[in-house]
């Protein structure tokens, strides 16, 4: 029952955003990708220590020990909010070993967010957690190559949320190629970055929203380049995942975080 309520709340929140409606539209079971994030494998405990599961059914990443970076379509509005629980420190959401659960105190949603780009938000936690953070890309230098995606969302289109964190890698897709696909003409090139295989098979999916898309920087450290935002179905051919382009918002994120 609690799961159902969580799922409903997530749909209600996402439904407020036109953009998210596109990605959350039910699809026929016949189109569901059979693969086990879709096409993923289990992450090892501690592999991505900055990963956060949010109680409304979204992902996120620790931007600072007390601030989670997620998607705007995962939250309702800017303001005091004690209704979100962040779970971190575990790949298995049911394991109590190493699990950290902290409530939110405040939500900051990207100003001007209307379901078209600007899909980022910050959640202030009641107390700092002792886990590594994920630095964000502040230039476009890393907006290319192969990206890692991870989350507890559906492992197939229309499928259940996952108990264990799944991970996968997806290649960068240019704005021009991405926009050429059916359903992607509204891509906001300056705000959004696409990733996935033309053949499909590997993708983020419902419930992964707000989670990070990241890669290694030149020093070999993880750096966040995207935030799971939307897609047409999950892991379909010629239908990449769309991610908020973190470098575009880096200074706005930093400025907002400094006020929280
Ligand atoms: N909007 C979805 C969510 O709320 C994420 C969709 C990602 N879709 C994709 N095909 N990459 O969880």
PDB file of C-alpha atoms and ligand atoms in Angstrom:
ATOM      1  CA  UNK A   1       0.000   0.000   0.000  1.00  0.00           C
ATOM      2  CA  UNK A   2       2.769   2.386   0.871  1.00  0.00           C
ATOM      3  CA  UNK A   3       4.477   1.520  -2.420  1.00  0.00           C
ATOM      4  CA  UNK A   4       1.272   2.264  -4.282  1.00  0.00           C
ATOM      5  CA  UNK A   5       0.859   5.609  -2.572  1.00  0.00           C
ATOM      6  CA  UNK A   6       4.438   6.464  -3.376  1.00  0.00           C
ATOM      7  CA  UNK A   7       3.931   5.558  -7.002  1.00  0.00           C
ATOM      8  CA  UNK A   8       0.730   7.571  -7.184  1.00  0.00           C
ATOM      9  CA  UNK A   9       2.377  10.568  -5.608  1.00  0.00           C
ATOM     10  CA  UNK A  10       5.204  10.318  -8.098  1.00  0.00           C
ATOM     11  CA  UNK A  11       2.770  10.212 -10.982  1.00  0.00           C
ATOM     12  CA  UNK A  12       0.846  13.124  -9.575  1.00  0.00           C
ATOM     13  CA  UNK A  13       3.977  15.207  -9.219  1.00  0.00           C
ATOM     14  CA  UNK A  14       5.239  14.296 -12.668  1.00  0.00           C
ATOM     15  CA  UNK A  15       1.822  14.895 -14.158  1.00  0.00           C
ATOM     16  CA  UNK A  16       2.102  18.543 -13.246  1.00  0.00           C
ATOM     17  CA  UNK A  17       4.826  18.896 -15.821  1.00  0.00           C
ATOM     18  CA  UNK A  18       3.928  18.645 -19.478  1.00  0.00           C
ATOM     19  CA  UNK A  19       7.391  17.309 -20.222  1.00  0.00           C
ATOM     20  CA  UNK A  20       7.162  14.563 -17.657  1.00  0.00           C
ATOM     21  CA  UNK A  21       3.746  13.562 -18.928  1.00  0.00           C
ATOM     22  CA  UNK A  22       5.399  12.627 -22.195  1.00  0.00           C
ATOM     23  CA  UNK A  23       7.856  10.361 -20.419  1.00  0.00           C
ATOM     24  CA  UNK A  24       5.291   8.896 -18.084  1.00  0.00           C
ATOM     25  CA  UNK A  25       2.649   8.021 -20.628  1.00  0.00           C
ATOM     26  CA  UNK A  26       1.557   4.428 -20.203  1.00  0.00           C
ATOM     27  CA  UNK A  27       2.523   2.203 -23.056  1.00  0.00           C
ATOM     28  CA  UNK A  28       1.359  -1.183 -24.165  1.00  0.00           C
ATOM     29  CA  UNK A  29       3.055  -4.147 -22.546  1.00  0.00           C
ATOM     30  CA  UNK A  30       3.956  -5.399 -25.989  1.00  0.00           C
ATOM     31  CA  UNK A  31       6.447  -2.564 -26.284  1.00  0.00           C
ATOM     32  CA  UNK A  32       8.128  -3.213 -22.946  1.00  0.00           C
ATOM     33  CA  UNK A  33      11.834  -3.895 -23.152  1.00  0.00           C
ATOM     34  CA  UNK A  34      12.573  -7.363 -21.770  1.00  0.00           C
ATOM     35  CA  UNK A  35      16.018  -6.442 -20.516  1.00  0.00           C
ATOM     36  CA  UNK A  36      16.874  -5.881 -16.687  1.00  0.00           C
ATOM     37  CA  UNK A  37      17.895   1.414 -14.939  1.00  0.00           C
ATOM     38  CA  UNK A  38      16.814  -0.901 -18.311  1.00  0.00           C
ATOM     39  CA  UNK A  39      19.676  -2.995 -19.598  1.00  0.00           C
ATOM     40  CA  UNK A  40      21.557  -2.553 -16.346  1.00  0.00           C
ATOM     41  CA  UNK A  41      23.453  -4.658 -13.865  1.00  0.00           C
ATOM     42  CA  UNK A  42      23.708  -4.424 -10.078  1.00  0.00           C
ATOM     43  CA  UNK A  43      25.978  -1.736  -8.711  1.00  0.00           C
ATOM     44  CA  UNK A  44      28.401  -2.873  -6.020  1.00  0.00           C
ATOM     45  CA  UNK A  45      27.909  -1.589  -2.473  1.00  0.00           C
ATOM     46  CA  UNK A  46      29.841   1.685  -2.248  1.00  0.00           C
ATOM     47  CA  UNK A  47      30.438   1.968  -5.983  1.00  0.00           C
ATOM     48  CA  UNK A  48      28.377   5.163  -6.319  1.00  0.00           C
ATOM     49  CA  UNK A  49      28.247   6.414  -2.730  1.00  0.00           C
ATOM     50  CA  UNK A  50      26.688   9.725  -3.723  1.00  0.00           C
ATOM     51  CA  UNK A  51      23.487   8.060  -5.025  1.00  0.00           C
ATOM     52  CA  UNK A  52      20.280   8.946  -3.195  1.00  0.00           C
ATOM     53  CA  UNK A  53      16.811   7.434  -3.358  1.00  0.00           C
ATOM     54  CA  UNK A  54      14.024   9.914  -2.641  1.00  0.00           C
ATOM     55  CA  UNK A  55      10.733   8.846  -1.076  1.00  0.00           C
ATOM     56  CA  UNK A  56       8.524  10.322  -3.817  1.00  0.00           C
ATOM     57  CA  UNK A  57      10.067   7.743  -6.133  1.00  0.00           C
ATOM     58  CA  UNK A  58      12.962   9.626  -7.670  1.00  0.00           C
ATOM     59  CA  UNK A  59      16.734   9.510  -7.631  1.00  0.00           C
ATOM     60  CA  UNK A  60      19.234  12.167  -6.713  1.00  0.00           C
ATOM     61  CA  UNK A  61      22.893  12.776  -5.948  1.00  0.00           C
ATOM     62  CA  UNK A  62      24.635  14.365  -3.007  1.00  0.00           C
ATOM     63  CA  UNK A  63      25.731  17.786  -4.203  1.00  0.00           C
ATOM     64  CA  UNK A  64      26.946  18.622  -0.715  1.00  0.00           C
ATOM     65  CA  UNK A  65      26.651  16.483   2.449  1.00  0.00           C
ATOM     66  CA  UNK A  66      23.347  18.233   3.176  1.00  0.00           C
ATOM     67  CA  UNK A  67      21.974  19.025  -0.311  1.00  0.00           C
ATOM     68  CA  UNK A  68      20.614  16.580  -2.889  1.00  0.00           C
ATOM     69  CA  UNK A  69      20.506  17.548  -6.570  1.00  0.00           C
ATOM     70  CA  UNK A  70      17.448  16.081  -8.313  1.00  0.00           C
ATOM     71  CA  UNK A  71      14.928  16.925 -11.033  1.00  0.00           C
ATOM     72  CA  UNK A  72      12.405  19.775 -10.835  1.00  0.00           C
ATOM     73  CA  UNK A  73       9.657  17.418 -11.998  1.00  0.00           C
ATOM     74  CA  UNK A  74      10.252  15.316  -8.860  1.00  0.00           C
ATOM     75  CA  UNK A  75       9.228  18.144  -6.544  1.00  0.00           C
ATOM     76  CA  UNK A  76       6.246  20.447  -6.322  1.00  0.00           C
ATOM     77  CA  UNK A  77       7.471  23.889  -5.428  1.00  0.00           C
ATOM     78  CA  UNK A  78      10.108  25.955  -3.707  1.00  0.00           C
ATOM     79  CA  UNK A  79       9.620  26.244   0.025  1.00  0.00           C
ATOM     80  CA  UNK A  80       9.809  24.510   3.363  1.00  0.00           C
ATOM     81  CA  UNK A  81       9.193  20.788   2.957  1.00  0.00           C
ATOM     82  CA  UNK A  82       9.667  18.118   5.594  1.00  0.00           C
ATOM     83  CA  UNK A  83       7.838  15.433   3.639  1.00  0.00           C
ATOM     84  CA  UNK A  84      10.688  13.887   1.669  1.00  0.00           C
ATOM     85  CA  UNK A  85      12.930  11.120   3.000  1.00  0.00           C
ATOM     86  CA  UNK A  86      16.337  10.622   1.389  1.00  0.00           C
ATOM     87  CA  UNK A  87      17.913   7.183   1.635  1.00  0.00           C
ATOM     88  CA  UNK A  88      21.649   6.862   0.994  1.00  0.00           C
ATOM     89  CA  UNK A  89      24.632   4.675   1.800  1.00  0.00           C
ATOM     90  CA  UNK A  90      23.168   1.440   0.444  1.00  0.00           C
ATOM     91  CA  UNK A  91      22.585  -0.260  -2.891  1.00  0.00           C
ATOM     92  CA  UNK A  92      19.939  -2.451  -1.211  1.00  0.00           C
ATOM     93  CA  UNK A  93      17.165  -0.152  -0.017  1.00  0.00           C
ATOM     94  CA  UNK A  94      16.083  -2.789   2.507  1.00  0.00           C
ATOM     95  CA  UNK A  95      19.484  -3.229   4.096  1.00  0.00           C
ATOM     96  CA  UNK A  96      19.898  -1.429   7.385  1.00  0.00           C
ATOM     97  CA  UNK A  97      23.681  -1.824   7.326  1.00  0.00           C
ATOM     98  CA  UNK A  98      25.168   1.515   6.389  1.00  0.00           C
ATOM     99  CA  UNK A  99      21.788   2.918   5.449  1.00  0.00           C
ATOM    100  CA  UNK A 100      21.282   6.588   6.140  1.00  0.00           C
ATOM    101  CA  UNK A 101      17.790   8.068   6.088  1.00  0.00           C
ATOM    102  CA  UNK A 102      17.309  11.788   6.461  1.00  0.00           C
ATOM    103  CA  UNK A 103      14.251  13.999   6.080  1.00  0.00           C
ATOM    104  CA  UNK A 104      14.100  17.081   3.936  1.00  0.00           C
ATOM    105  CA  UNK A 105      13.721  20.552   5.366  1.00  0.00           C
ATOM    106  CA  UNK A 106      13.471  22.644   2.205  1.00  0.00           C
ATOM    107  CA  UNK A 107      12.995  22.280  -1.540  1.00  0.00           C
ATOM    108  CA  UNK A 108      14.380  24.679  -4.129  1.00  0.00           C
ATOM    109  CA  UNK A 109      12.912  24.173  -7.582  1.00  0.00           C
ATOM    110  CA  UNK A 110      14.591  25.777 -10.594  1.00  0.00           C
ATOM    111  CA  UNK A 111      13.054  29.226 -11.109  1.00  0.00           C
ATOM    112  CA  UNK A 112      10.891  29.382 -14.224  1.00  0.00           C
ATOM    113  CA  UNK A 113      10.492  25.613 -14.417  1.00  0.00           C
ATOM    114  CA  UNK A 114       7.448  24.842 -16.553  1.00  0.00           C
ATOM    115  CA  UNK A 115       8.123  21.333 -17.835  1.00  0.00           C
ATOM    116  CA  UNK A 116      10.266  22.550 -20.717  1.00  0.00           C
ATOM    117  CA  UNK A 117      13.937  22.387 -19.750  1.00  0.00           C
ATOM    118  CA  UNK A 118      15.247  23.740 -16.413  1.00  0.00           C
ATOM    119  CA  UNK A 119      14.554  20.334 -14.876  1.00  0.00           C
ATOM    120  CA  UNK A 120      16.625  20.605 -11.717  1.00  0.00           C
ATOM    121  CA  UNK A 121      15.952  21.083  -8.018  1.00  0.00           C
ATOM    122  CA  UNK A 122      17.772  21.012  -4.705  1.00  0.00           C
ATOM    123  CA  UNK A 123      16.610  19.330  -1.535  1.00  0.00           C
ATOM    124  CA  UNK A 124      18.058  20.458   1.784  1.00  0.00           C
ATOM    125  CA  UNK A 125      18.413  17.664   4.315  1.00  0.00           C
ATOM    126  CA  UNK A 126      17.802  17.957   8.048  1.00  0.00           C
ATOM    127  CA  UNK A 127      21.387  16.941   8.770  1.00  0.00           C
ATOM    128  CA  UNK A 128      24.556  16.311   6.749  1.00  0.00           C
ATOM    129  CA  UNK A 129      25.350  12.733   5.767  1.00  0.00           C
ATOM    130  CA  UNK A 130      28.884  11.320   5.953  1.00  0.00           C
ATOM    131  CA  UNK A 131      29.122  10.154   2.355  1.00  0.00           C
ATOM    132  CA  UNK A 132      31.071  11.341  -0.692  1.00  0.00           C
ATOM    133  CA  UNK A 133      29.448  13.993  -2.865  1.00  0.00           C
ATOM    134  CA  UNK A 134      29.306  14.094  -6.673  1.00  0.00           C
ATOM    135  CA  UNK A 135      30.844  17.255  -8.132  1.00  0.00           C
ATOM    136  CA  UNK A 136      28.945  18.775 -11.068  1.00  0.00           C
ATOM    137  CA  UNK A 137      30.390  19.731 -14.435  1.00  0.00           C
ATOM    138  CA  UNK A 138      30.896  23.473 -14.626  1.00  0.00           C
ATOM    139  CA  UNK A 139      31.913  23.561 -18.293  1.00  0.00           C
ATOM    140  CA  UNK A 140      30.768  21.710 -21.421  1.00  0.00           C
ATOM    141  CA  UNK A 141      34.066  19.787 -21.582  1.00  0.00           C
ATOM    142  CA  UNK A 142      32.541  16.537 -20.330  1.00  0.00           C
ATOM    143  CA  UNK A 143      29.307  16.700 -22.318  1.00  0.00           C
ATOM    144  CA  UNK A 144      30.515  13.939 -24.615  1.00  0.00           C
ATOM    145  CA  UNK A 145      31.705  10.347 -24.489  1.00  0.00           C
ATOM    146  CA  UNK A 146      30.244   7.513 -22.473  1.00  0.00           C
ATOM    147  CA  UNK A 147      28.106   8.167 -19.433  1.00  0.00           C
ATOM    148  CA  UNK A 148      27.141   6.077 -16.434  1.00  0.00           C
ATOM    149  CA  UNK A 149      23.510   6.027 -15.311  1.00  0.00           C
ATOM    150  CA  UNK A 150      22.197   4.485 -12.115  1.00  0.00           C
ATOM    151  CA  UNK A 151      18.941   4.232 -10.217  1.00  0.00           C
ATOM    152  CA  UNK A 152      16.264   2.216  -8.444  1.00  0.00           C
ATOM    153  CA  UNK A 153      13.655   2.896 -11.132  1.00  0.00           C
ATOM    154  CA  UNK A 154      11.966   0.484 -13.497  1.00  0.00           C
ATOM    155  CA  UNK A 155      14.159  -2.135 -15.125  1.00  0.00           C
ATOM    156  CA  UNK A 156      11.736  -2.296 -18.044  1.00  0.00           C
ATOM    157  CA  UNK A 157       9.101   0.035 -19.447  1.00  0.00           C
ATOM    158  CA  UNK A 158       6.116  -0.159 -17.114  1.00  0.00           C
ATOM    159  CA  UNK A 159       8.067  -2.409 -14.735  1.00  0.00           C
ATOM    160  CA  UNK A 160       8.438  -2.286 -10.968  1.00  0.00           C
ATOM    161  CA  UNK A 161      10.752  -0.073  -8.949  1.00  0.00           C
ATOM    162  CA  UNK A 162      13.909  -1.875  -7.914  1.00  0.00           C
ATOM    163  CA  UNK A 163      15.215  -2.893  -4.513  1.00  0.00           C
ATOM    164  CA  UNK A 164      18.844  -2.922  -5.674  1.00  0.00           C
ATOM    165  CA  UNK A 165      20.631  -0.071  -7.410  1.00  0.00           C
ATOM    166  CA  UNK A 166      21.160  -0.797 -11.107  1.00  0.00           C
ATOM    167  CA  UNK A 167      23.786   0.794 -13.350  1.00  0.00           C
ATOM    168  CA  UNK A 168      24.551   0.958 -17.050  1.00  0.00           C
ATOM    169  CA  UNK A 169      26.518   3.020 -19.535  1.00  0.00           C
ATOM    170  CA  UNK A 170      25.129   4.977 -22.496  1.00  0.00           C
ATOM    171  CA  UNK A 171      26.807   6.990 -25.250  1.00  0.00           C
ATOM    172  CA  UNK A 172      26.315  10.719 -25.864  1.00  0.00           C
ATOM    173  CA  UNK A 173      23.826  11.658 -28.596  1.00  0.00           C
ATOM    174  CA  UNK A 174      24.179  15.050 -30.300  1.00  0.00           C
ATOM    175  CA  UNK A 175      21.352  17.591 -30.087  1.00  0.00           C
ATOM    176  CA  UNK A 176      20.831  17.398 -33.864  1.00  0.00           C
ATOM    177  CA  UNK A 177      20.523  13.614 -33.860  1.00  0.00           C
ATOM    178  CA  UNK A 178      18.378  13.619 -30.739  1.00  0.00           C
ATOM    179  CA  UNK A 179      15.999  16.228 -32.093  1.00  0.00           C
ATOM    180  CA  UNK A 180      15.561  14.234 -35.304  1.00  0.00           C
ATOM    181  CA  UNK A 181      13.866  11.370 -33.456  1.00  0.00           C
ATOM    182  CA  UNK A 182      10.085  11.130 -33.277  1.00  0.00           C
ATOM    183  CA  UNK A 183       8.835  12.887 -30.134  1.00  0.00           C
ATOM    184  CA  UNK A 184      12.054  14.808 -29.526  1.00  0.00           C
ATOM    185  CA  UNK A 185      11.472  17.971 -31.590  1.00  0.00           C
ATOM    186  CA  UNK A 186      10.872  19.904 -28.375  1.00  0.00           C
ATOM    187  CA  UNK A 187      14.360  19.203 -27.083  1.00  0.00           C
ATOM    188  CA  UNK A 188      15.768  22.312 -25.418  1.00  0.00           C
ATOM    189  CA  UNK A 189      19.285  22.044 -26.798  1.00  0.00           C
ATOM    190  CA  UNK A 190      20.885  24.469 -24.365  1.00  0.00           C
ATOM    191  CA  UNK A 191      19.248  22.839 -21.342  1.00  0.00           C
ATOM    192  CA  UNK A 192      19.220  19.165 -22.261  1.00  0.00           C
ATOM    193  CA  UNK A 193      21.671  16.460 -23.261  1.00  0.00           C
ATOM    194  CA  UNK A 194      20.674  13.125 -24.801  1.00  0.00           C
ATOM    195  CA  UNK A 195      22.247   9.707 -24.323  1.00  0.00           C
ATOM    196  CA  UNK A 196      21.486   6.204 -25.478  1.00  0.00           C
ATOM    197  CA  UNK A 197      21.956   3.689 -28.262  1.00  0.00           C
ATOM    198  CA  UNK A 198      20.081   4.076 -31.549  1.00  0.00           C
ATOM    199  CA  UNK A 199      19.141   0.419 -31.177  1.00  0.00           C
ATOM    200  CA  UNK A 200      17.790   1.042 -27.655  1.00  0.00           C
ATOM    201  CA  UNK A 201      18.097  -1.600 -24.946  1.00  0.00           C
ATOM    202  CA  UNK A 202      19.817   0.518 -22.293  1.00  0.00           C
ATOM    203  CA  UNK A 203      18.245   3.544 -20.631  1.00  0.00           C
ATOM    204  CA  UNK A 204      16.997   5.182 -17.480  1.00  0.00           C
ATOM    205  CA  UNK A 205      13.271   4.747 -16.848  1.00  0.00           C
ATOM    206  CA  UNK A 206      10.420   5.803 -14.536  1.00  0.00           C
ATOM    207  CA  UNK A 207      11.723   6.228 -11.010  1.00  0.00           C
ATOM    208  CA  UNK A 208      15.249   7.041 -12.120  1.00  0.00           C
ATOM    209  CA  UNK A 209      14.285  10.684 -12.591  1.00  0.00           C
ATOM    210  CA  UNK A 210      16.385  13.142 -10.714  1.00  0.00           C
ATOM    211  CA  UNK A 211      19.291  10.739 -10.533  1.00  0.00           C
ATOM    212  CA  UNK A 212      22.672  11.651 -11.965  1.00  0.00           C
ATOM    213  CA  UNK A 213      24.240  10.825 -15.302  1.00  0.00           C
ATOM    214  CA  UNK A 214      27.985  10.994 -14.778  1.00  0.00           C
ATOM    215  CA  UNK A 215      31.417  10.112 -16.174  1.00  0.00           C
ATOM    216  CA  UNK A 216      35.069  10.281 -15.214  1.00  0.00           C
ATOM    217  CA  UNK A 217      36.827  13.638 -15.453  1.00  0.00           C
ATOM    218  CA  UNK A 218      40.393  14.092 -16.659  1.00  0.00           C
ATOM    219  CA  UNK A 219      41.672  13.259 -13.188  1.00  0.00           C
ATOM    220  CA  UNK A 220      39.694  10.016 -13.058  1.00  0.00           C
ATOM    221  CA  UNK A 221      37.053  11.256 -10.628  1.00  0.00           C
ATOM    222  CA  UNK A 222      33.288  11.000 -11.174  1.00  0.00           C
ATOM    223  CA  UNK A 223      31.649  14.182 -12.384  1.00  0.00           C
ATOM    224  CA  UNK A 224      27.941  14.770 -12.945  1.00  0.00           C
ATOM    225  CA  UNK A 225      26.922  15.880 -16.445  1.00  0.00           C
ATOM    226  CA  UNK A 226      23.194  15.160 -16.423  1.00  0.00           C
ATOM    227  CA  UNK A 227      20.009  14.709 -14.376  1.00  0.00           C
ATOM    228  CA  UNK A 228      17.494  12.062 -15.485  1.00  0.00           C
ATOM    229  CA  UNK A 229      14.598  13.999 -17.009  1.00  0.00           C
ATOM    230  CA  UNK A 230      12.505  12.282 -19.717  1.00  0.00           C
ATOM    231  CA  UNK A 231      12.300  10.045 -22.737  1.00  0.00           C
ATOM    232  CA  UNK A 232       9.720   8.440 -25.009  1.00  0.00           C
ATOM    233  CA  UNK A 233       9.128   5.156 -23.251  1.00  0.00           C
ATOM    234  CA  UNK A 234      12.320   3.507 -22.009  1.00  0.00           C
ATOM    235  CA  UNK A 235      15.152   1.932 -23.959  1.00  0.00           C
ATOM    236  CA  UNK A 236      13.243   2.018 -27.234  1.00  0.00           C
ATOM    237  CA  UNK A 237      15.137   2.219 -30.500  1.00  0.00           C
ATOM    238  CA  UNK A 238      15.632   5.793 -31.755  1.00  0.00           C
ATOM    239  CA  UNK A 239      14.398   7.209 -28.437  1.00  0.00           C
ATOM    240  CA  UNK A 240      17.310   8.326 -26.236  1.00  0.00           C
ATOM    241  CA  UNK A 241      17.119   9.343 -22.620  1.00  0.00           C
ATOM    242  CA  UNK A 242      17.027  13.101 -22.076  1.00  0.00           C
ATOM    243  CA  UNK A 243      18.979  14.598 -19.186  1.00  0.00           C
ATOM    244  CA  UNK A 244      19.205  18.113 -17.811  1.00  0.00           C
ATOM    245  CA  UNK A 245      22.510  19.557 -18.962  1.00  0.00           C
ATOM    246  CA  UNK A 246      24.176  20.204 -15.640  1.00  0.00           C
ATOM    247  CA  UNK A 247      26.936  22.448 -17.023  1.00  0.00           C
ATOM    248  CA  UNK A 248      24.274  24.916 -18.208  1.00  0.00           C
ATOM    249  CA  UNK A 249      22.914  25.240 -14.691  1.00  0.00           C
ATOM    250  CA  UNK A 250      26.126  24.855 -12.709  1.00  0.00           C
ATOM    251  CA  UNK A 251      26.375  28.446 -11.587  1.00  0.00           C
ATOM    252  CA  UNK A 252      22.652  28.699 -10.818  1.00  0.00           C
ATOM    253  CA  UNK A 253      22.871  25.469  -8.812  1.00  0.00           C
ATOM    254  CA  UNK A 254      25.881  26.706  -6.870  1.00  0.00           C
ATOM    255  CA  UNK A 255      24.255  30.069  -6.188  1.00  0.00           C
ATOM    256  CA  UNK A 256      21.015  28.456  -5.014  1.00  0.00           C
ATOM    257  CA  UNK A 257      22.821  25.925  -2.849  1.00  0.00           C
ATOM    258  CA  UNK A 258      24.712  28.735  -1.145  1.00  0.00           C
ATOM    259  CA  UNK A 259      21.410  30.171   0.067  1.00  0.00           C
ATOM    260  CA  UNK A 260      20.088  26.925   1.547  1.00  0.00           C
TER     261      UNK A 260
HETATM  262  N1  LIG B   1      10.481  11.070 -16.017  1.00  0.00           N
HETATM  263  C1  LIG B   1      10.934   9.792 -15.556  1.00  0.00           C
HETATM  264  C2  LIG B   1      10.781   9.694 -14.042  1.00  0.00           C
HETATM  265  O1  LIG B   1       9.991  10.420 -13.483  1.00  0.00           O
HETATM  266  C3  LIG B   1      12.291   9.417 -16.094  1.00  0.00           C
HETATM  267  C4  LIG B   1      12.189   9.012 -17.488  1.00  0.00           C
HETATM  268  C5  LIG B   1      13.492   8.698 -18.118  1.00  0.00           C
HETATM  269  N2  LIG B   1      13.156   8.088 -19.346  1.00  0.00           N
HETATM  270  C6  LIG B   1      14.031   7.641 -20.232  1.00  0.00           C
HETATM  271  N3  LIG B   1      13.576   7.014 -21.266  1.00  0.00           N
HETATM  272  N4  LIG B   1      15.318   7.845 -20.075  1.00  0.00           N
HETATM  273  O2  LIG B   1      11.314   8.829 -13.401  1.00  0.00           O
END
